[in-house]
Short mmCIF file of N, CA and C in Angstrom, two decimals:
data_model
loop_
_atom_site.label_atom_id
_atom_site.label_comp_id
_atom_site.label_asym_id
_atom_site.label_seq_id
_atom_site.Cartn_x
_atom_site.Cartn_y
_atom_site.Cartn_z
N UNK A 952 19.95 -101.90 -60.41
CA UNK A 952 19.51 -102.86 -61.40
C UNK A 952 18.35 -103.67 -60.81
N UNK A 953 17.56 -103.40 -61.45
CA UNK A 953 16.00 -104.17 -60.76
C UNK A 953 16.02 -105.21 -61.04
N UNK A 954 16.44 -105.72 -61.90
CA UNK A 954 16.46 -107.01 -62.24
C UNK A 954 17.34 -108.34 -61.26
N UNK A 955 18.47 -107.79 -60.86
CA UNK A 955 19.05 -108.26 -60.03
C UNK A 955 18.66 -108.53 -58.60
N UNK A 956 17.84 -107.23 -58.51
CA UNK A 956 17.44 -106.88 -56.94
C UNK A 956 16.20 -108.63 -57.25
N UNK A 957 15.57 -108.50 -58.59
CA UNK A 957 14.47 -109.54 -58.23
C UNK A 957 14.93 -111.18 -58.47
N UNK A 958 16.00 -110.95 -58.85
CA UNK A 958 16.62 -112.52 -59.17
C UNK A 958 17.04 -113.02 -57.43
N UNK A 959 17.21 -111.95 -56.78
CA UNK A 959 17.87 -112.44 -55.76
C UNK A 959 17.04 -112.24 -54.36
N UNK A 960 15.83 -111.78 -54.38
CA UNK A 960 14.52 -111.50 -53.62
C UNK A 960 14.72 -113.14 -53.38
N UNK A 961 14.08 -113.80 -54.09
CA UNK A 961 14.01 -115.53 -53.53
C UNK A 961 14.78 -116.12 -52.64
N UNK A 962 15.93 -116.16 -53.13
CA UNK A 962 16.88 -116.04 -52.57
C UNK A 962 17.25 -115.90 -51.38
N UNK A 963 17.37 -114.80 -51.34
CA UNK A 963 17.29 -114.05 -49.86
C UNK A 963 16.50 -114.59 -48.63
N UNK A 964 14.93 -114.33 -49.48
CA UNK A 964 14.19 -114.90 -47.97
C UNK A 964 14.28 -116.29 -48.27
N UNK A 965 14.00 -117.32 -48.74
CA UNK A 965 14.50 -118.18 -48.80
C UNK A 965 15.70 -118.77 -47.36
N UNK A 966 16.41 -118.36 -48.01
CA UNK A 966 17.78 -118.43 -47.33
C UNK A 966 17.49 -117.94 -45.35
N UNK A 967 16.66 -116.81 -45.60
CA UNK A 967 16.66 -116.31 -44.31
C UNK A 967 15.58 -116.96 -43.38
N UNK A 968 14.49 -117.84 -44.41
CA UNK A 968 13.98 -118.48 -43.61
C UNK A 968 14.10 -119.65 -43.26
N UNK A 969 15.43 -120.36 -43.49
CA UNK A 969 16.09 -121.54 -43.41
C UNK A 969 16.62 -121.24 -41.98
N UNK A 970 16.86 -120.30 -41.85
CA UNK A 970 18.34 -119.91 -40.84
C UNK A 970 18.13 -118.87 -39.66
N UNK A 971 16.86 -118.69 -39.23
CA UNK A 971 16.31 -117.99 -38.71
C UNK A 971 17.35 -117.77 -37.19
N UNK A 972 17.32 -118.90 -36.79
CA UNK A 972 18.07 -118.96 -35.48
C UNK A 972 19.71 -118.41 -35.64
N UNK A 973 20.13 -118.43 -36.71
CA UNK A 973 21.33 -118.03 -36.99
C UNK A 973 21.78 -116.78 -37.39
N UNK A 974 20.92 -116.22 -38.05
CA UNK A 974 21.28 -114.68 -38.93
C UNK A 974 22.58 -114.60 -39.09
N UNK A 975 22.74 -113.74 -37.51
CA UNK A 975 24.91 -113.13 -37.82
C UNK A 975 25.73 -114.65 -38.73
N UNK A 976 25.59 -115.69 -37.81
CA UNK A 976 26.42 -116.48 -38.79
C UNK A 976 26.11 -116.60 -39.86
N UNK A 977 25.13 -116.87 -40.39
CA UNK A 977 24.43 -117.19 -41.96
C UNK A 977 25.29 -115.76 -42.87
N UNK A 978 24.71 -114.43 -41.98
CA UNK A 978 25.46 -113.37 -43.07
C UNK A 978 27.11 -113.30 -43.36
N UNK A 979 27.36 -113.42 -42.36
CA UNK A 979 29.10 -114.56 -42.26
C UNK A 979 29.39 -114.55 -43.27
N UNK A 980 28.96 -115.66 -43.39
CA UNK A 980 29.55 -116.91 -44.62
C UNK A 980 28.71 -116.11 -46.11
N UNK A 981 27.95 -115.95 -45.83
CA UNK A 981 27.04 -114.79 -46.95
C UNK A 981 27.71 -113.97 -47.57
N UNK A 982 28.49 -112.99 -46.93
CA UNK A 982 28.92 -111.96 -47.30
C UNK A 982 30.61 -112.37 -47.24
N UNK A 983 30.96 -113.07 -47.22
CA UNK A 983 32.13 -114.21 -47.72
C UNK A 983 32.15 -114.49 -48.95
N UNK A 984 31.29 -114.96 -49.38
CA UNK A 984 30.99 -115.81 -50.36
C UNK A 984 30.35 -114.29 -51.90
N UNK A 985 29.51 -113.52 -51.34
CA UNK A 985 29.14 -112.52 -52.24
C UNK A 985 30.31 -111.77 -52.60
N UNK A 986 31.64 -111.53 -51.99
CA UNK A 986 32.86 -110.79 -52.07
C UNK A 986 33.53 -111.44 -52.98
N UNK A 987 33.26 -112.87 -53.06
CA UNK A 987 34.01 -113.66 -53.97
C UNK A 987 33.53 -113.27 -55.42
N UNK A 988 32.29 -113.88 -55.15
CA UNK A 988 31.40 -113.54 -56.53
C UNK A 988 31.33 -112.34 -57.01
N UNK A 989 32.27 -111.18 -56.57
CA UNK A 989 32.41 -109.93 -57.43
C UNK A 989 33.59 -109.84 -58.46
N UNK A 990 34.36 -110.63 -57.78
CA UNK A 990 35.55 -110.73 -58.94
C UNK A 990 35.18 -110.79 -60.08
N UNK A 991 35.53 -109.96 -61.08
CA UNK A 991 35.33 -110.24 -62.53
C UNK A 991 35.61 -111.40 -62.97
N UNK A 992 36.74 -112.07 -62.92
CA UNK A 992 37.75 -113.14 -62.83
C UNK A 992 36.60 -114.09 -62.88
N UNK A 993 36.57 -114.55 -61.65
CA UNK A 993 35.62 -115.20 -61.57
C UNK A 993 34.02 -115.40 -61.94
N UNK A 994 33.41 -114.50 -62.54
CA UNK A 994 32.36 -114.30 -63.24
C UNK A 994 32.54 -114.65 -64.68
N UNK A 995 33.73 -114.56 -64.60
CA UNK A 995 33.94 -114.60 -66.24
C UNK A 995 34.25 -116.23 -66.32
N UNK A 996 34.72 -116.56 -65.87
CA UNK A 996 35.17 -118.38 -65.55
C UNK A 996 33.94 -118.85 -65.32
N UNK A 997 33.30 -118.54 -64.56
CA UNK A 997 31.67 -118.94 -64.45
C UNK A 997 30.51 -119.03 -65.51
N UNK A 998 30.81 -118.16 -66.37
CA UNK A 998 30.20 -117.82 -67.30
C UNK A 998 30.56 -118.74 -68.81
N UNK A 999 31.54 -119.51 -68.68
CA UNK A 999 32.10 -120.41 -69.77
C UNK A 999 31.52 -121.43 -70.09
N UNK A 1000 31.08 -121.55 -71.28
CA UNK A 1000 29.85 -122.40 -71.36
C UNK A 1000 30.75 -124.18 -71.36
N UNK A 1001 31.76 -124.10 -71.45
CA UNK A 1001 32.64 -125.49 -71.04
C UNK A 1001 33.15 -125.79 -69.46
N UNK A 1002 32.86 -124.69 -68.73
CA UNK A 1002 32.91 -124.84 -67.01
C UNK A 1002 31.80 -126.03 -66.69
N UNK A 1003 32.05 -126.60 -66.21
CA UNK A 1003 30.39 -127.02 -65.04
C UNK A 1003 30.24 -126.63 -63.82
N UNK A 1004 29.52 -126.69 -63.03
CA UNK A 1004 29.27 -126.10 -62.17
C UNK A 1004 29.94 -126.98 -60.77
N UNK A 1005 29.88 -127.92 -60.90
CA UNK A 1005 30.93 -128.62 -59.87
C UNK A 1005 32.42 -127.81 -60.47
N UNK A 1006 32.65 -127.19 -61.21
CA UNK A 1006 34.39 -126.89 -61.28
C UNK A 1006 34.47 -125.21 -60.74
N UNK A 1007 33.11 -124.75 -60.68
CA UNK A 1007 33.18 -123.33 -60.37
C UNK A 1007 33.25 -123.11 -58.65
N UNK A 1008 31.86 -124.20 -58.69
CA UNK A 1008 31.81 -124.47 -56.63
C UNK A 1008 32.91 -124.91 -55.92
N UNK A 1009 34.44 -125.47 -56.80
CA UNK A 1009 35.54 -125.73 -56.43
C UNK A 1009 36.41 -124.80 -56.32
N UNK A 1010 36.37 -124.06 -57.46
CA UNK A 1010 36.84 -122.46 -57.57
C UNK A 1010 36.32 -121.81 -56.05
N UNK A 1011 35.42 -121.28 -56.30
CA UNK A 1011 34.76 -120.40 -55.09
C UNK A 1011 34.97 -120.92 -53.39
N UNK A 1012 35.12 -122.02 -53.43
CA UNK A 1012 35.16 -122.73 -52.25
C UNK A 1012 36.71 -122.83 -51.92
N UNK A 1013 37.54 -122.74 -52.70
CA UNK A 1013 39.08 -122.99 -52.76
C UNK A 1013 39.45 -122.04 -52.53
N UNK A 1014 39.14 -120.65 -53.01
CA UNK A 1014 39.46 -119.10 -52.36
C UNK A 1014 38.79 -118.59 -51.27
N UNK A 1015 37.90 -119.18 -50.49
CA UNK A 1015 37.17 -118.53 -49.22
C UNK A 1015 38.22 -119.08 -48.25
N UNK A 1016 38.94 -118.09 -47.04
CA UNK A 1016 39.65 -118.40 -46.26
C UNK A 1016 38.73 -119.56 -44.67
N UNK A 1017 37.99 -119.71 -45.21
CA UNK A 1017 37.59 -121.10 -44.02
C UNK A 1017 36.67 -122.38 -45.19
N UNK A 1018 36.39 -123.18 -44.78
CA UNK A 1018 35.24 -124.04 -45.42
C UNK A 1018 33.98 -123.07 -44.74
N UNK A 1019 33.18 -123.61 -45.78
CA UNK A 1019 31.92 -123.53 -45.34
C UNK A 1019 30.85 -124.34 -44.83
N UNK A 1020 29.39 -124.08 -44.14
CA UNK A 1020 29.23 -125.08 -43.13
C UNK A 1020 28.28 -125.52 -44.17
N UNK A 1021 27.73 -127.03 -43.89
CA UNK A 1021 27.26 -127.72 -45.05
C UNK A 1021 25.93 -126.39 -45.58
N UNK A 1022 25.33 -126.18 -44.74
CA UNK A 1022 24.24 -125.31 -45.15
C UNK A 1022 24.58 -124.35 -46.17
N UNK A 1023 25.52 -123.71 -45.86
CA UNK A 1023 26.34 -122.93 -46.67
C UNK A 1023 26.72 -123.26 -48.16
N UNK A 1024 27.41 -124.54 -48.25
CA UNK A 1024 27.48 -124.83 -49.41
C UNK A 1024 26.61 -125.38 -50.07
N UNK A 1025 25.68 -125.96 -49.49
CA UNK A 1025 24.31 -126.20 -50.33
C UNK A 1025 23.88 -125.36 -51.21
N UNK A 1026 23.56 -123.98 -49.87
CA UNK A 1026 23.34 -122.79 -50.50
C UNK A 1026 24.01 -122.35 -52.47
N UNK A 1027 25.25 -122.19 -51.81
CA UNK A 1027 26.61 -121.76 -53.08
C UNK A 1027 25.96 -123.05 -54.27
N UNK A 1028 25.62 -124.07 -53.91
CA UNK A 1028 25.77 -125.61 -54.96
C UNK A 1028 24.60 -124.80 -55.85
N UNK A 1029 23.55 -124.52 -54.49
CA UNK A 1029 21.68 -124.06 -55.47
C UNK A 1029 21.96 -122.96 -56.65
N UNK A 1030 22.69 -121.85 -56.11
CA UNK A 1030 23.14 -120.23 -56.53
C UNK A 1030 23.90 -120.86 -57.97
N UNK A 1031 24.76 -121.67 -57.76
CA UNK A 1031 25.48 -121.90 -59.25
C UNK A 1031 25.47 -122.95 -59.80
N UNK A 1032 24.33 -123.37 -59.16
CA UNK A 1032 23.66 -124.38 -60.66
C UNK A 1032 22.73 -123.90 -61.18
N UNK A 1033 22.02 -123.12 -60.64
CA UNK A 1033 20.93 -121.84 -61.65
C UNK A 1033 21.94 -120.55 -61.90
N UNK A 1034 22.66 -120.37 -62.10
CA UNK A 1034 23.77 -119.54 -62.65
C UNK A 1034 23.47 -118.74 -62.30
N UNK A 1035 23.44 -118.31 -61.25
CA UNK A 1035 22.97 -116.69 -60.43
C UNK A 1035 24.17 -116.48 -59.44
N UNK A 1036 25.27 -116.62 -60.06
CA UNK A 1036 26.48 -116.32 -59.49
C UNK A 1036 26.72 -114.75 -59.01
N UNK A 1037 26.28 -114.06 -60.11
CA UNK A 1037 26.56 -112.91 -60.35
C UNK A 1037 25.35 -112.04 -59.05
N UNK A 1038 24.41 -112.53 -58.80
CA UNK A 1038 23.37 -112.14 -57.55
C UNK A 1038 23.82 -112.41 -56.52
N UNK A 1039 24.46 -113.05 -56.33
CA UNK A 1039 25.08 -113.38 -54.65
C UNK A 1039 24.99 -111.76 -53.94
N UNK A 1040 26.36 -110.74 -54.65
CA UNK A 1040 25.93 -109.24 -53.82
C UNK A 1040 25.00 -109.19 -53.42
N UNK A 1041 23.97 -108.87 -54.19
CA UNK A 1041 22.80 -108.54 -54.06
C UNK A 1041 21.98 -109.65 -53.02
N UNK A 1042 21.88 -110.61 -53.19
CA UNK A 1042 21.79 -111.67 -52.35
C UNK A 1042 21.75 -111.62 -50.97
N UNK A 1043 23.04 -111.25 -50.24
CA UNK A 1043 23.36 -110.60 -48.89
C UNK A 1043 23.02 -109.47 -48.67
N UNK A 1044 22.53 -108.33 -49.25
CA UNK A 1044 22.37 -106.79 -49.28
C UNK A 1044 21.09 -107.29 -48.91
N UNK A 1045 19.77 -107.87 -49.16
CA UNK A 1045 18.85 -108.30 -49.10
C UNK A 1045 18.49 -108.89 -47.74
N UNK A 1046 19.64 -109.98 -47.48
CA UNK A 1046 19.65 -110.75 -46.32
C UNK A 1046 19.56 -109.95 -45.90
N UNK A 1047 20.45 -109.30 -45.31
CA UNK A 1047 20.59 -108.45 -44.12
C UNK A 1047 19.78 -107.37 -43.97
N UNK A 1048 18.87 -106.90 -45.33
CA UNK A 1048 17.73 -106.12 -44.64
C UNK A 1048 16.68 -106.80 -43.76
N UNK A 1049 16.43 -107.93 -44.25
CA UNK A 1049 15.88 -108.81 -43.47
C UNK A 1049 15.80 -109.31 -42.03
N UNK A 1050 17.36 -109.84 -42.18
CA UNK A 1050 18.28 -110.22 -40.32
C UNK A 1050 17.50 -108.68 -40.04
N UNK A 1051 18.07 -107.10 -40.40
CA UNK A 1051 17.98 -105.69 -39.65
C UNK A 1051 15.93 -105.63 -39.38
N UNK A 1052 15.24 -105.82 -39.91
CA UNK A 1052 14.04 -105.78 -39.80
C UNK A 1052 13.69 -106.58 -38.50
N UNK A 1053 13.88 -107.56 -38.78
CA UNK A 1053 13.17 -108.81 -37.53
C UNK A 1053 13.92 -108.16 -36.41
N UNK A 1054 15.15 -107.83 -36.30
CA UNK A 1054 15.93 -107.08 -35.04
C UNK A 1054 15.57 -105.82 -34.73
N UNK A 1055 15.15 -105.53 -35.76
CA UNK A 1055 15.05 -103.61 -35.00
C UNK A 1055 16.13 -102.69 -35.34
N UNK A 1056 16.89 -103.14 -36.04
CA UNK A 1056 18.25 -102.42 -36.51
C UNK A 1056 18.03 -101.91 -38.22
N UNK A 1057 19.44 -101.06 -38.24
CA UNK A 1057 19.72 -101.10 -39.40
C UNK A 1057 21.07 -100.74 -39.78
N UNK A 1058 21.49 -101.13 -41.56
CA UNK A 1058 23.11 -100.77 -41.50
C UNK A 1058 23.38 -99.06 -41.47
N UNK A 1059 24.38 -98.47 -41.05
CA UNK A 1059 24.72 -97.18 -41.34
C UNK A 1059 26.01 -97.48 -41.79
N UNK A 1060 26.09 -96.62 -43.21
CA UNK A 1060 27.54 -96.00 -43.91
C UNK A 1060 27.55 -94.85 -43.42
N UNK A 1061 28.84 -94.68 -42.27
CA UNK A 1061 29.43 -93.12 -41.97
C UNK A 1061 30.46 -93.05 -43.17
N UNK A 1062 30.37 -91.97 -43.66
CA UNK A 1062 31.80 -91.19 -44.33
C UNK A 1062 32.61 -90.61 -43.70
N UNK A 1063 33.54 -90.16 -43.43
CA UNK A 1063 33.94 -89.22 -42.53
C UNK A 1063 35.50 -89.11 -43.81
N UNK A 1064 36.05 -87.59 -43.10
CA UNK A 1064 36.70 -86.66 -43.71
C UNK A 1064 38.13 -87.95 -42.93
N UNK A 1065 38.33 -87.76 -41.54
CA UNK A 1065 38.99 -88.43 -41.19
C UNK A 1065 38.77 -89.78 -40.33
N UNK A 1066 39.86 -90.74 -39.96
CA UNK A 1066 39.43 -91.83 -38.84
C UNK A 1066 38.26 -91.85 -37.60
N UNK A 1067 37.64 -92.27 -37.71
CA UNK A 1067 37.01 -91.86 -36.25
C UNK A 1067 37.64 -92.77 -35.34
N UNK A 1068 37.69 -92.83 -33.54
CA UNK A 1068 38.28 -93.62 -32.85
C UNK A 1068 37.18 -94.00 -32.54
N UNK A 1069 37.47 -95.52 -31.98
CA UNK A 1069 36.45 -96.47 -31.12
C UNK A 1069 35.10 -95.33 -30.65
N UNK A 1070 36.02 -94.34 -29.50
CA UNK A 1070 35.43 -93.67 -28.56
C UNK A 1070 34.22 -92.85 -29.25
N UNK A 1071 34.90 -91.73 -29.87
CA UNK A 1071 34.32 -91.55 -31.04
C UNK A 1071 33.05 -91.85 -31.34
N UNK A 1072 33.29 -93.08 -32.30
CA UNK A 1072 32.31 -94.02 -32.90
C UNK A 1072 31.12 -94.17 -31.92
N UNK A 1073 31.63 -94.75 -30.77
CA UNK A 1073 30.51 -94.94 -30.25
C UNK A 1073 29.14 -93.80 -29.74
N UNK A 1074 30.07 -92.57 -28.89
CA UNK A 1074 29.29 -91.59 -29.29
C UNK A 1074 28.59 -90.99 -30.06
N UNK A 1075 29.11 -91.45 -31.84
CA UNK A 1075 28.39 -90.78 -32.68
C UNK A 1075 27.21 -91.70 -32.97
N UNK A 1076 27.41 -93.24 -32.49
CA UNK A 1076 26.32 -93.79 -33.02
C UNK A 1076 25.24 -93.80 -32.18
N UNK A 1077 25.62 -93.14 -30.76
CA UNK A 1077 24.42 -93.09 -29.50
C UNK A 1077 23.38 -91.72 -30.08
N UNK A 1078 24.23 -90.66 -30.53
CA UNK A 1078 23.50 -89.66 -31.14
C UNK A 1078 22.33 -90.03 -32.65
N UNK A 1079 23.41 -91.29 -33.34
CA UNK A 1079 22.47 -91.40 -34.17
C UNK A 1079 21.43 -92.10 -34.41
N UNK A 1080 21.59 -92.68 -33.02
CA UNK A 1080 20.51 -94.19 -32.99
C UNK A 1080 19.37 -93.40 -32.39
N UNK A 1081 19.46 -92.06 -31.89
CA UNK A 1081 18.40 -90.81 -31.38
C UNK A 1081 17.70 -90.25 -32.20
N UNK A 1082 18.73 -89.96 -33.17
CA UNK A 1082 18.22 -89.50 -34.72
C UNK A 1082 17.29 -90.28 -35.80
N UNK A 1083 17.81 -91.50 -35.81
CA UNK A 1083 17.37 -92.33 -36.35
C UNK A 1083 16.14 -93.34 -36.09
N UNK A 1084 16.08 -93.46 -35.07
CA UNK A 1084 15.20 -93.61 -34.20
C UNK A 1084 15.33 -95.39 -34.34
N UNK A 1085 16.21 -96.09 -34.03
CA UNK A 1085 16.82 -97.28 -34.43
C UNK A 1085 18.37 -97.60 -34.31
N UNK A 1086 18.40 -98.66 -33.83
CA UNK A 1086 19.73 -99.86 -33.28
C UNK A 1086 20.52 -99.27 -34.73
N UNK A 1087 21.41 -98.76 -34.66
CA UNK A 1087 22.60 -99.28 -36.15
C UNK A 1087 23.67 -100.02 -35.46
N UNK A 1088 23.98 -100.32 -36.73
CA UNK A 1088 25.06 -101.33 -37.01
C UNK A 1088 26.22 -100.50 -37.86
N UNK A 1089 27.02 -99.41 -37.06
CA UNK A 1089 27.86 -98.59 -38.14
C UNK A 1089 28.63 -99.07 -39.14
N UNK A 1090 29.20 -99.00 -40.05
CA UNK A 1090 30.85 -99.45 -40.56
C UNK A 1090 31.02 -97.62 -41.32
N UNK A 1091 32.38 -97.26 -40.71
CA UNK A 1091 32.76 -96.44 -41.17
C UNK A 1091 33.43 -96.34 -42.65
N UNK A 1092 33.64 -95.44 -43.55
CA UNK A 1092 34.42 -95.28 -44.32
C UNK A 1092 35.06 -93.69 -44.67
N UNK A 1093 36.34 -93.68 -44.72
CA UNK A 1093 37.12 -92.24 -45.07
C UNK A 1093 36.40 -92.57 -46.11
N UNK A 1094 36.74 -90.72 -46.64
CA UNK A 1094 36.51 -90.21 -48.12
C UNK A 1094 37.02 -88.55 -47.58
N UNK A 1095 38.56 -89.11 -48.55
CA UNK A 1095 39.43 -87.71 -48.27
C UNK A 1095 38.19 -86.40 -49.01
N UNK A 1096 37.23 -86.98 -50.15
CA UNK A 1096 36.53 -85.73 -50.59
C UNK A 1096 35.73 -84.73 -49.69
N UNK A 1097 35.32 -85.30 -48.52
CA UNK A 1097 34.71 -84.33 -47.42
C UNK A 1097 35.88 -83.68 -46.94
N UNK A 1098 35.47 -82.60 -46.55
CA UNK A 1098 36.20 -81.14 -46.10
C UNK A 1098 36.23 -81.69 -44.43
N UNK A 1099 35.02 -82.44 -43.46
CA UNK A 1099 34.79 -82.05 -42.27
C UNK A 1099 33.65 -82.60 -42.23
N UNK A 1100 32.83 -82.93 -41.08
CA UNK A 1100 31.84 -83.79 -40.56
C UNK A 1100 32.03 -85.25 -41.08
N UNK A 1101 30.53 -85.36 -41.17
CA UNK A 1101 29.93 -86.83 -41.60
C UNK A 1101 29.44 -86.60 -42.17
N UNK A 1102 29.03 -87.66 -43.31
CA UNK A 1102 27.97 -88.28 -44.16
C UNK A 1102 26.74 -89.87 -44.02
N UNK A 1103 26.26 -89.93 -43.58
CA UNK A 1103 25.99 -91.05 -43.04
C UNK A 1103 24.60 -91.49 -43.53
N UNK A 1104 24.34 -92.54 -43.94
CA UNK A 1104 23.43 -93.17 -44.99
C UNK A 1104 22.56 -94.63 -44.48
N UNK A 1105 21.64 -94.49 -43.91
CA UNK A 1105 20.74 -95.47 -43.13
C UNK A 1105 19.53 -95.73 -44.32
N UNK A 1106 19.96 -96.70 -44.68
CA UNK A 1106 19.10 -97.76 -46.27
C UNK A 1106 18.69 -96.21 -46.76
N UNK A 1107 17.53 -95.19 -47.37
CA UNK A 1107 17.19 -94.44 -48.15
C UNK A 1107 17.03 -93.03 -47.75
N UNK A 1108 17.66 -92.91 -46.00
CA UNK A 1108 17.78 -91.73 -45.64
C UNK A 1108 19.55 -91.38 -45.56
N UNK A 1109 20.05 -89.96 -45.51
CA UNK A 1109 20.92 -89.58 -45.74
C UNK A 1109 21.24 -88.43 -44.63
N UNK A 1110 22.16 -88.50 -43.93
CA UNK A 1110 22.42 -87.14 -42.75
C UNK A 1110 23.36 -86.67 -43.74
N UNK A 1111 23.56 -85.42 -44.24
CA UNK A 1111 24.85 -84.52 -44.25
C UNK A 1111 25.14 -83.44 -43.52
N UNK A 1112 26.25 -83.47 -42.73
CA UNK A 1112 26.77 -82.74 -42.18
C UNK A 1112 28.27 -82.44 -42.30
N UNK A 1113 28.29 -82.55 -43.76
CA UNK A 1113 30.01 -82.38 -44.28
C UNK A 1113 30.47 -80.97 -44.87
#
């Protein structure tokens, strides 16, 4: 959805150039807070034209398992008083291309048929950081649909070996 991707461009750098010294923590609380904002539930409560926005930032803030640090909720106060609740995802997907740029990194989605172990993991990501020619940051995920290998997905390139 392009539209989303551009509601939340501002955003993003914005945000990332507030927090420069911080990144990992900033995406933290970022991607905390964007997990929330997927709930339907909550989009839909947000979306009530008799809510205000102090009763939603109470909502959202009442289900995140820590407080957030004032920066943080500033942030959340800006996001849902221009009703761009629903951009938050997108929001952090953004960040963190950002944080991965200035670092030299990037995210990788492995698929795999089964678990990989620590050991594993790490091996496969020494091979792929060869391949790739770049720092990742793995997070694995099963998908009983592969037969065998990997699948592995670095922002618009794709390894299959399943």
């Amino acid at each position: 959805m392009a539209e989303l991707a551009t509601i939340a461009r501002p955003y993003a750098e914005a945000l990332f150039e507030s927090c420069r010294g911080d990144a990992a923590g900033t995406q933290s609380w970022l991607d905390t807070i964007a997990a929330a904002a997927q709930t339907p539930q909550l989009l839909q409560f947000a979306a009530n034209p008799k809510v205000g926005a102090a009763e939603v930032f109470k909502l959202v803030t009442s289900v995140l398992p820590q407080a957030l640090s004032e920066r943080g909720a500033n942030f959340l106060r800006a996001v849902i008083d221009n009703d761009r609740l629903a951009a938050l995802p997108e929001v952090a997907r953004q960040f963190r291309q950002l944080a991965n740029s200035v670092s030299g990194s990037a995210d990788a989605l492995i698929q795999s048929a089964f678990p990989i172990s620590p050991a594993e993991l790490d091996s496969l990501k020494t091979t792929l950081e060869k391949r790739f020619g770049r720092r990742l940051e793995p997070s694995v995920q099963v998908d009983p649909d592969l037969i065998g290998g990997v699948r592995v997905v670095v922002g618009d390139e794709v390894l299959d070996t399943s």
